Short mmCIF file of C-alpha atoms and ligand atoms in Angstrom, two decimals:
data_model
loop_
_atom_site.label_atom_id
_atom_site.label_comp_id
_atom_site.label_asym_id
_atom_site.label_seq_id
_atom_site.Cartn_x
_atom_site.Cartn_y
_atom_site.Cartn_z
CA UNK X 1342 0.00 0.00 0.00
CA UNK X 1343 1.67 3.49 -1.05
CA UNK X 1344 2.01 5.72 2.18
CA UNK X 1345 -0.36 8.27 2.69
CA UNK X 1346 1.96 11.50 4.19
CA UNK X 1347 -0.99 13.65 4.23
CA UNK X 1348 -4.40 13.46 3.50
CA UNK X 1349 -6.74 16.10 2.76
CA UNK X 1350 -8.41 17.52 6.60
CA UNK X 1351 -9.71 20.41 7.91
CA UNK X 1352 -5.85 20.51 9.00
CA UNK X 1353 -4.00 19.94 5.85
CA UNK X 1354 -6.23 22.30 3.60
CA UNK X 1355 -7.45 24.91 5.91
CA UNK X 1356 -11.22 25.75 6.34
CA UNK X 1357 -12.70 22.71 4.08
CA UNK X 1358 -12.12 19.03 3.85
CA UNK X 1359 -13.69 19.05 -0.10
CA UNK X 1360 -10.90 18.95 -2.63
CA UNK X 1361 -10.81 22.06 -4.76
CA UNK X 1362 -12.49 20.96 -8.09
CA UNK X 1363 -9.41 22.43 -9.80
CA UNK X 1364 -7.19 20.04 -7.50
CA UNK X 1365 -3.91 18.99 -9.95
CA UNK X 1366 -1.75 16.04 -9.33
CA UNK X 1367 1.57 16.28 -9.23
CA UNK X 1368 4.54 13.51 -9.36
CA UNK X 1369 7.41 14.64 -7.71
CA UNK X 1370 11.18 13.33 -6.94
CA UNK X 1371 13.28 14.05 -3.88
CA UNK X 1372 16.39 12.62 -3.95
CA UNK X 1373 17.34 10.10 -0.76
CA UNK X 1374 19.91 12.15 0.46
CA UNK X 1375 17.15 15.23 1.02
CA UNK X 1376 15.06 11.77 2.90
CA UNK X 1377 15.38 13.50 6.10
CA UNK X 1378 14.19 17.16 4.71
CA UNK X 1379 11.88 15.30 2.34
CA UNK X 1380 8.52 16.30 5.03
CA UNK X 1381 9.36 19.56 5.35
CA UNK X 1382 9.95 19.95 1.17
CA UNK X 1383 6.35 18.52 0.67
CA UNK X 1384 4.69 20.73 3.25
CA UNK X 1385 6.89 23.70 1.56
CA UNK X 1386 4.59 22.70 -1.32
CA UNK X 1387 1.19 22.94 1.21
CA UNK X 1388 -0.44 19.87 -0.87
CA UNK X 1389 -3.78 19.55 -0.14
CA UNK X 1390 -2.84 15.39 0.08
CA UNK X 1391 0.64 13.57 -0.39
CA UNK X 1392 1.23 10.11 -0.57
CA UNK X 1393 4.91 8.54 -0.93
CA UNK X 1394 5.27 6.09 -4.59
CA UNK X 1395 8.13 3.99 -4.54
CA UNK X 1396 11.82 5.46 -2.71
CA UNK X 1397 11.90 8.77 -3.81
CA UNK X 1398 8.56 9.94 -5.38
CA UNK X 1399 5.63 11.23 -3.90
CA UNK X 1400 2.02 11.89 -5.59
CA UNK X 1401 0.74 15.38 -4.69
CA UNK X 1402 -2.38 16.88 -4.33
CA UNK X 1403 -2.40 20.72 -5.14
CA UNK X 1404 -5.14 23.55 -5.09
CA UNK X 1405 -5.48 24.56 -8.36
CA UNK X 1406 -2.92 27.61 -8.25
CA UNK X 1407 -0.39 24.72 -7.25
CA UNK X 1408 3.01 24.94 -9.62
CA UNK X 1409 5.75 22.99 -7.40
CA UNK X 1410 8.53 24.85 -9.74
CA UNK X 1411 7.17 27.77 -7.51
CA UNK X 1412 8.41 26.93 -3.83
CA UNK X 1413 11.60 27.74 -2.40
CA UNK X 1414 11.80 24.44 -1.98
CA UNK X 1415 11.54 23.59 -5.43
CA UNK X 1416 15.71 23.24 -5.86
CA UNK X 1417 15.08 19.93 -3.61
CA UNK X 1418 12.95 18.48 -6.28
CA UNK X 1419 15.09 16.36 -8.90
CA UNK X 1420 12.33 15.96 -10.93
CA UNK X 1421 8.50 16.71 -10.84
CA UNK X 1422 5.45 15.81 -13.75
CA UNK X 1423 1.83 17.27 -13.51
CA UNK X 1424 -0.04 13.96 -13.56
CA UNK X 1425 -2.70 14.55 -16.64
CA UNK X 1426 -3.74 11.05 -16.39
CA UNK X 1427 -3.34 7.89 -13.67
CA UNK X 1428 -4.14 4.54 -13.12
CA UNK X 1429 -3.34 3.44 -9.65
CA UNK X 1430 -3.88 -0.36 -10.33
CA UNK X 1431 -1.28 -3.64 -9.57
CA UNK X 1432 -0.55 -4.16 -13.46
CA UNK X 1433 1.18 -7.35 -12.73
CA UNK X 1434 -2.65 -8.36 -11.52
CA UNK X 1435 -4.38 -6.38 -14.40
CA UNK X 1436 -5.31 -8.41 -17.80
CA UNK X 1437 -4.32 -7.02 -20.96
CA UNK X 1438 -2.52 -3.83 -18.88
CA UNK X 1439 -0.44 -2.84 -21.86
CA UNK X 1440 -3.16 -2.75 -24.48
CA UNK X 1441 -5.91 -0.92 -22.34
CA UNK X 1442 -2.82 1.83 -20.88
CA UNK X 1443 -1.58 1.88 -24.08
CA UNK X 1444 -4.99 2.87 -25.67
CA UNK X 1445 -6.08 5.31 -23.11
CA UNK X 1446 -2.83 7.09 -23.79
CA UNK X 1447 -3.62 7.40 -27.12
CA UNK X 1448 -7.37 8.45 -25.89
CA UNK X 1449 -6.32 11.14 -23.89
CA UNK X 1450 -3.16 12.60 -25.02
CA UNK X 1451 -2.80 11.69 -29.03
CA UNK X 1452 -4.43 14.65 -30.20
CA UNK X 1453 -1.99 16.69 -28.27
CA UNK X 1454 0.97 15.99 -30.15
CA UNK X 1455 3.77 15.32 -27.96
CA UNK X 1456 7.37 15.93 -29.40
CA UNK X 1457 8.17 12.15 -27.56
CA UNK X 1458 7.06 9.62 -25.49
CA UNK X 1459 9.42 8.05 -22.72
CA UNK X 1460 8.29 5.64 -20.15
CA UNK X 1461 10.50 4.62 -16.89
CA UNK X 1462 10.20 2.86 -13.56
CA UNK X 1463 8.99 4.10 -10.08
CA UNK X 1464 11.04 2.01 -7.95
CA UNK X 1465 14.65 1.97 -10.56
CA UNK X 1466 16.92 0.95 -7.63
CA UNK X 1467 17.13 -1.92 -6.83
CA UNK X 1468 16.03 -2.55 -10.28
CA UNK X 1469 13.07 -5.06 -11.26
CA UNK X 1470 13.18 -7.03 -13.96
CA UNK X 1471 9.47 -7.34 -14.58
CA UNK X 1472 8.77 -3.42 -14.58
CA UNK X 1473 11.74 -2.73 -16.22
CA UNK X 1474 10.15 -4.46 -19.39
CA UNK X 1475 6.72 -3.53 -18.76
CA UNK X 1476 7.62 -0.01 -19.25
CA UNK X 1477 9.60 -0.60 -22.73
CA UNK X 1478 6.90 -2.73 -23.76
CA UNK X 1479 4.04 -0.23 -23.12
CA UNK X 1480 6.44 2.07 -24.78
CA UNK X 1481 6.59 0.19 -27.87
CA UNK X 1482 3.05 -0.20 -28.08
CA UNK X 1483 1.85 3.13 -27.53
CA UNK X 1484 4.94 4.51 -30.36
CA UNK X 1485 2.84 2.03 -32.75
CA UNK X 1486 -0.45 3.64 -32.05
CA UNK X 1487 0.71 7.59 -32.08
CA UNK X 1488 1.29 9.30 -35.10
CA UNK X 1489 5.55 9.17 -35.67
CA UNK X 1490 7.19 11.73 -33.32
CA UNK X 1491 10.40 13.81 -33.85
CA UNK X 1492 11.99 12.56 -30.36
CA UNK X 1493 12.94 8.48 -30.87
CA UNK X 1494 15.69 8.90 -28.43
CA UNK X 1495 15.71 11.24 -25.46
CA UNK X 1496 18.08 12.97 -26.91
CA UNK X 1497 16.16 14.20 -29.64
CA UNK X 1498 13.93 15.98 -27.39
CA UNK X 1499 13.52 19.95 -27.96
CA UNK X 1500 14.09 20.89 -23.98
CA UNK X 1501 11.00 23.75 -24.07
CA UNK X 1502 8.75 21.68 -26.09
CA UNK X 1503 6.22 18.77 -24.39
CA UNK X 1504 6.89 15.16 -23.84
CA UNK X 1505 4.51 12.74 -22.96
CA UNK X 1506 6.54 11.17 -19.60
CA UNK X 1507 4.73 8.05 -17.63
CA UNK X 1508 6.41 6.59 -14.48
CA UNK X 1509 5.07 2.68 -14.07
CA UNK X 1510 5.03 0.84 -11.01
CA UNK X 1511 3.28 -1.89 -8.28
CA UNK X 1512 1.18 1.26 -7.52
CA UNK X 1513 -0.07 1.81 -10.95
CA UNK X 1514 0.96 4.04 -14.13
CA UNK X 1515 1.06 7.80 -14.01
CA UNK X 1516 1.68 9.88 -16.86
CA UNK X 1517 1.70 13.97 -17.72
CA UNK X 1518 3.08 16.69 -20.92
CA UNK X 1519 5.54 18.72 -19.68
CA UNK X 1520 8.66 20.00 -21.39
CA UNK X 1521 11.94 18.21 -20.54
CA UNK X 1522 13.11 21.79 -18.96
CA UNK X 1523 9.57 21.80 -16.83
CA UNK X 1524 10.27 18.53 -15.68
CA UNK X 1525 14.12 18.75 -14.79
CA UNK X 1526 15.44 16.17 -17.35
CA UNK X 1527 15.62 14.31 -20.60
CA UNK X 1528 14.89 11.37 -19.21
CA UNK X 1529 11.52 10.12 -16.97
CA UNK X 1530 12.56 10.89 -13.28
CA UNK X 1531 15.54 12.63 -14.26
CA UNK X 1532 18.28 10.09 -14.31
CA UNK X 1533 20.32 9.33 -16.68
CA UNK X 1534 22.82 5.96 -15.77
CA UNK X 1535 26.21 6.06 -15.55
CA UNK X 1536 28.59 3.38 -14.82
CA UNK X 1537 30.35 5.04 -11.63
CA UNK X 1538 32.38 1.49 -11.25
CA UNK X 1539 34.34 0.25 -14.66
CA UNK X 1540 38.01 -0.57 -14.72
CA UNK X 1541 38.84 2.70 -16.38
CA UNK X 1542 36.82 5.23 -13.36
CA UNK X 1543 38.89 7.51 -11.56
CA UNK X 1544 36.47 8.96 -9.36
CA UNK X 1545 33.06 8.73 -8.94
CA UNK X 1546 32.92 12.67 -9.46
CA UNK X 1547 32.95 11.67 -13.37
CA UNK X 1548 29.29 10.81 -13.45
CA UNK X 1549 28.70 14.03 -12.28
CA UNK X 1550 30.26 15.64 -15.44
CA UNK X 1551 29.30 12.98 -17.21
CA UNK X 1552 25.67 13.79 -16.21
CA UNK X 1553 26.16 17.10 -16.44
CA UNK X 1554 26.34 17.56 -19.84
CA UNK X 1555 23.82 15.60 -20.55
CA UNK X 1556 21.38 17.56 -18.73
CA UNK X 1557 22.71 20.97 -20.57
CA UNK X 1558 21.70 19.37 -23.71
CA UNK X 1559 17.58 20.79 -22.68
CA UNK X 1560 19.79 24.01 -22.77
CA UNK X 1561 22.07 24.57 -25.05
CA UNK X 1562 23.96 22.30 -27.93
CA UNK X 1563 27.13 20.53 -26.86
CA UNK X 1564 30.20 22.43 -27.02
CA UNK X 1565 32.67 21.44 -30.15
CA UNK X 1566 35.25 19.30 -29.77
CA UNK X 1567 38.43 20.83 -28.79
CA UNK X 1568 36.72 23.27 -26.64
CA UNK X 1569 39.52 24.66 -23.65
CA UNK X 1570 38.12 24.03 -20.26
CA UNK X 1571 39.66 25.35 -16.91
CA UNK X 1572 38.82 23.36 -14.32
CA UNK X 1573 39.12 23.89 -10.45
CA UNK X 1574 39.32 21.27 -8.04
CA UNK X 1575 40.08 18.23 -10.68
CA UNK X 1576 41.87 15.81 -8.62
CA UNK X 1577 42.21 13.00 -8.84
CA UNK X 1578 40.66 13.27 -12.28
CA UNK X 1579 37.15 11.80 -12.51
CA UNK X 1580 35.73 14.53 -14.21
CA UNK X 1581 39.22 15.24 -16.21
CA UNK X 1582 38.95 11.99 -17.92
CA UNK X 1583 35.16 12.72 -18.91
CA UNK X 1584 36.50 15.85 -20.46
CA UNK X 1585 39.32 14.43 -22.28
CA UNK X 1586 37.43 11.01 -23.08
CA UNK X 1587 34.96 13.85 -25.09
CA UNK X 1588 38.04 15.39 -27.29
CA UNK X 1589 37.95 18.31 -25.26
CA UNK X 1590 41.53 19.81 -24.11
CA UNK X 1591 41.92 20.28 -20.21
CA UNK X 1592 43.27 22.86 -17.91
CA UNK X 1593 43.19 21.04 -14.75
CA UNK X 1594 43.94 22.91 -11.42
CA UNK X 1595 44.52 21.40 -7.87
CA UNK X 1596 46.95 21.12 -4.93
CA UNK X 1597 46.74 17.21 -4.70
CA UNK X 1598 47.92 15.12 -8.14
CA UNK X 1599 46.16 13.92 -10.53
CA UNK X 1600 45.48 10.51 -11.44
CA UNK X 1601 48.49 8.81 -13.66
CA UNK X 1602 46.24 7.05 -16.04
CA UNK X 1603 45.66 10.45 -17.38
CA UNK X 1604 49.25 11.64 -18.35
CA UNK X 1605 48.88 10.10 -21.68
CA UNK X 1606 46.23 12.61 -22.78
CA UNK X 1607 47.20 15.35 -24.93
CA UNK X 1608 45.00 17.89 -24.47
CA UNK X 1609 45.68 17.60 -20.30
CA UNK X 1610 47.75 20.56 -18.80
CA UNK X 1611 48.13 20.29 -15.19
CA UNK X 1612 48.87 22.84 -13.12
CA UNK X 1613 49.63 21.77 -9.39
CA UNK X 1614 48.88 24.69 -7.05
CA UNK X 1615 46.43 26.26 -4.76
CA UNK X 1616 43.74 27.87 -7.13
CA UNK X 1617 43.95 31.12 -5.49
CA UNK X 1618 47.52 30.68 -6.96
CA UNK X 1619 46.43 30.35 -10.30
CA UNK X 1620 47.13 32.95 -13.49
CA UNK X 1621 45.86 31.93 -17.16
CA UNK X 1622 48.92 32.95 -19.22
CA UNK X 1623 47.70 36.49 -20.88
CA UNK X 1624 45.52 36.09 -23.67
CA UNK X 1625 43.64 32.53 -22.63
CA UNK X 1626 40.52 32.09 -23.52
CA UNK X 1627 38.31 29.23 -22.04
CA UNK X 1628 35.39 28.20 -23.17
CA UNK X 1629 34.06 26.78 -20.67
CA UNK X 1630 34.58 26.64 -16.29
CA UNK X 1631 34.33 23.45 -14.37
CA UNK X 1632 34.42 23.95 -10.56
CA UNK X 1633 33.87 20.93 -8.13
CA UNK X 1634 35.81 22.41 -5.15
CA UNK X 1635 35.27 21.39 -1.74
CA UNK X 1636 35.28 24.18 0.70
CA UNK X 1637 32.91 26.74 0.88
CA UNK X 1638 30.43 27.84 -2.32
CA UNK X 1639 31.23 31.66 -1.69
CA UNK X 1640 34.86 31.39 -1.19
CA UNK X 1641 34.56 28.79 -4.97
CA UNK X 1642 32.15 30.87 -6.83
CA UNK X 1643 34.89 34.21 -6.35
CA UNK X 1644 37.30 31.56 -7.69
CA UNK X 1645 35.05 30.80 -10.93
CA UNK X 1646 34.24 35.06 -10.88
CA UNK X 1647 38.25 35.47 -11.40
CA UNK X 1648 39.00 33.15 -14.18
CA UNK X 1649 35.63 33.85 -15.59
CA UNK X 1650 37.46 37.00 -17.15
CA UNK X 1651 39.18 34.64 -19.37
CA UNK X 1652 36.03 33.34 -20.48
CA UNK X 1653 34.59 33.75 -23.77
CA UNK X 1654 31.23 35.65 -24.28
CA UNK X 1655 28.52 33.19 -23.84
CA UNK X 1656 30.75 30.80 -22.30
CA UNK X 1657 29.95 28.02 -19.79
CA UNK X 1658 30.41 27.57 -16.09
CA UNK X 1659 29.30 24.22 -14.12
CA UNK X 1660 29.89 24.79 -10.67
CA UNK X 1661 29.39 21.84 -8.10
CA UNK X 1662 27.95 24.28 -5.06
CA UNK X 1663 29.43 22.56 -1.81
CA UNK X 1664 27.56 23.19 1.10
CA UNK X 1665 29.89 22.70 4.59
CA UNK X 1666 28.23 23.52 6.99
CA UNK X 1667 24.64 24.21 5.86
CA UNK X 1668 21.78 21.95 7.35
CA UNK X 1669 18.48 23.51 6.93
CA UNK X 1670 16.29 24.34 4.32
CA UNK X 1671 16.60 27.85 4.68
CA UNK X 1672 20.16 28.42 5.09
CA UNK X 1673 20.18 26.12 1.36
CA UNK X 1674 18.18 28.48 -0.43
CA UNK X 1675 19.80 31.63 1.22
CA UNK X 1676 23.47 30.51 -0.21
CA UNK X 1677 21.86 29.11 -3.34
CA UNK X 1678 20.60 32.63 -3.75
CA UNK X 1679 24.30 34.83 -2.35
CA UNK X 1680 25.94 32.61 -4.96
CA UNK X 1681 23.56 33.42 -7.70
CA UNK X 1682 23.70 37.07 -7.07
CA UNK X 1683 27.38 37.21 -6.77
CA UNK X 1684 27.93 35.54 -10.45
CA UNK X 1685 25.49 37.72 -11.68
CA UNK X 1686 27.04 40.82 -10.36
CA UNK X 1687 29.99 39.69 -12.24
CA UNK X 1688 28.16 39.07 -15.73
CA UNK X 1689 27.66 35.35 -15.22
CA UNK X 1690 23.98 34.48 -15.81
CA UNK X 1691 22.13 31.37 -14.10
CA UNK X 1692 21.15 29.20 -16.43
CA UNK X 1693 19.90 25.98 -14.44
CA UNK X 1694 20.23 25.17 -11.08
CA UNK X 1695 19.61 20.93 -10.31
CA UNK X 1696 20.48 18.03 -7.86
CA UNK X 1697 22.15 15.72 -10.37
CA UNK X 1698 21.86 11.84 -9.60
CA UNK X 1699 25.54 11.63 -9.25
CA UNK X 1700 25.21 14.52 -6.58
CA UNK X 1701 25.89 13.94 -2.92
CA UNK X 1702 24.57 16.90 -0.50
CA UNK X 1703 25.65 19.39 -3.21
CA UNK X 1704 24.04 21.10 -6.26
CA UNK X 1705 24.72 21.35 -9.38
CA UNK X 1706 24.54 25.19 -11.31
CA UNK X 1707 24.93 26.22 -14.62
CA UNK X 1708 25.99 29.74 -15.69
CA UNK X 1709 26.34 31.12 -18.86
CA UNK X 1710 28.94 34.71 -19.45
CA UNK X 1711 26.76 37.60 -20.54
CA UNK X 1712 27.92 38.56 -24.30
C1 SAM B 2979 35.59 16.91 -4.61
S1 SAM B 2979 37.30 16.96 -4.92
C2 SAM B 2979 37.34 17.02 -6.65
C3 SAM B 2979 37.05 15.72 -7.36
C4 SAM B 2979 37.41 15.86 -8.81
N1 SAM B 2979 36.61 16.90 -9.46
C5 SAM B 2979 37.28 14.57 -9.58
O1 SAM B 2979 36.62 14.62 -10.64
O2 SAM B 2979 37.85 13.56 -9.24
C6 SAM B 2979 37.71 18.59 -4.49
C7 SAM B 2979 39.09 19.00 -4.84
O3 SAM B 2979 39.22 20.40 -4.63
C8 SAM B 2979 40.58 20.63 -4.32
N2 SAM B 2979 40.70 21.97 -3.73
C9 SAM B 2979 39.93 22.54 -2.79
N3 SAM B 2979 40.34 23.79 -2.54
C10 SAM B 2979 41.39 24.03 -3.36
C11 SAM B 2979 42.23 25.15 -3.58
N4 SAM B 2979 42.07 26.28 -2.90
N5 SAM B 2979 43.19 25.05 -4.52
C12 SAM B 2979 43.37 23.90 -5.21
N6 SAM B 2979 42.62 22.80 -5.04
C13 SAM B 2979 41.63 22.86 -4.12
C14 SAM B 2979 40.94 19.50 -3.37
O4 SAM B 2979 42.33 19.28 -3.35
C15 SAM B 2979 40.17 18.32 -3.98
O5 SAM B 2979 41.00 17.56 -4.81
#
């Protein structure tokens, strides 16, 4: 049985008990290392009902005015879908599941003509089998009743145009149109796998980057290969070797060593010091800023603010945004926000703020130079 959080009370919703008939359902994702803020998110939220779907989603009930993009709290969110249609059934128990989802799909969003349609699990870790192919079969299925779409792969998805996302599960099938950029990823519940484990990782920090850039593609194309990053904090090389693996030439910068696999590549410079330390030889231009320092987000973001001079117009920074020290929800958002306004003071706009998968009690932001 999924876990009812809150259910809608004189309490929970104020003067009446009677859902508002413009109630809207809403899927959201809070990551498990948010688990123990994960109450206080939702109520952030003031649902009118909650109840918890699998590890890290919960189904929300929201007045009409309800956008969950809209709290403070929203930066805790990984990845959120307004539910336009549900079936909270057991479809392992339910005959001919895939045929009757697949043709209510078609019933009640075919006309609308999503860009894509991408189906994934409620419950992905540990994975299971059974759903696992339940949700590429409906997938295939429902692709041979809709009219041909421009997104086959989630790749191919415009970022500010809609998808047609459904999450599957024990507790039933739950499916909205949102954009990729609405929702927080390409990809249904926001996570794209990477192997964080093979022979050739250095760290697991790779992913990260790895994921990353990935998630920029709702944003903005890839950059070329060849492309000159600077990047702060690179030992002992995960996210190096993601760069380099991608063509792209390297300016790592750190106090420890890097990893020795890596002195093969080419495009690596290394320069061993104390960022703080550091001086671009006159007349470098990066095209892009990668900082994953530890240590604090203000004292890293002046570091990125520095170097960002050598940045070309409409450049990129990804900046991991450490958080020592910071517990609450409130003292979150507060940095979230001193770092923001700090890179914008300096002509570095926000362009997306997320919790990656591959994130630990960090965030991930993008920035993009001002031209
Ligand atoms: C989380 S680790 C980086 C992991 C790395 N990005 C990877 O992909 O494997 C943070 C790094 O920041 C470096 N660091 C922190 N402050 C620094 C500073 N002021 N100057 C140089 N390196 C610094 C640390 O030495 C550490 O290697």
């Amino acid at each position: 049985m999924p876990e009812k959080l809150i259910s809608a009370s004189p309490s929970a919703v104020g003067q009446t008990a009677l859902p508002s008939p413009a109630a809207s359902s809403w899927l959201i994702r809070i990551p498990e290392v948010f688990a123990p803020l994960a109450e206080e998110i939702i109520a952030s939220l003031r649902p009118m009902a909650a109840t918890r779907l699998g590890n890290d989603y919960v189904l929300l009930k929201l007045d009409g005015e309800g956008d969950v993009s809209q709290s403070e709290a929203a930066m805790f969110i990984q990845w959120n879908l307004p539910v336009h249609h549900s079936w909270p059934c057991n479809p392992q128990k339910m005959e001919g599941f895939i045929e009757k989802a697949a043709q209510t799909l078609l019933r009640k969003f075919g006309s609308l003509s999503p860009q894509g349609i991408f189906m994934g699990q409620l419950h992905p870790t540990p994975p299971n089998p059974y759903y696992k192919s339940l949700a590429s079969n409906l997938r295939g299925r429902t692709l041979q009743l809709f009219p041909s779409m421009n997104a086959k792969e989630t790749e191919d998805q415009d970022g500010a145009m809609d998808t047609l996302f459904c999450l599957i599960g024990k507790e039933g099938l739950f499916s909205g149109l949102q954009s990729p950029r609405a929702c927080n990823g390409l990809y249904p519940g926001g996570t794209k796998y990477i192997s964080q484990d093979g022979a050739e990782t250095i760290s697991r920090a790779g992913a990260k980057v790895a994921e990353a850039l990935h998630y920029l593609l709702m944003y903005r194309p890839p950059l070329a290969a060849g492309s000159h990053w600077v990047e702060l904090g690179a030992s002992p090389g995960g996210m190096t070797s993601e760069l380099l693996a991608r063509g792209f030439r390297v300016t790592a910068v750190d106090r420890a060593p890097l990893d020795e696999r890596l002195s093969h590549y080419e495009g690596l410079t290394f320069a061993k010091a104390d960022v703080a330390e550091f001086r671009p030889k006159p007349g470098t231009v990066y095209d892009a800023v990668l900082s994953d320092l530890n240590g604090s987000g203000l004292e890293s973001i002046q570091h990125v603010i520095r170097l960002s001079k050598h940045l070309k117009p409409s450049g990129l920074v990804i900046f991991t945004l450490k958080m020592p020290g910071v517990e609450t929800i409130q003292e979150t958002v507060a940095l979230f926000h001193e770092v923001v306004a700090k890179a914008a003071r300096a002509g570095l706009s926000l362009l997306a703020r997320t919790h990656l998968t591959y994130n630990r009690r960090e965030f991930t932001l993008f920035f993009e130079k001002q031209a």
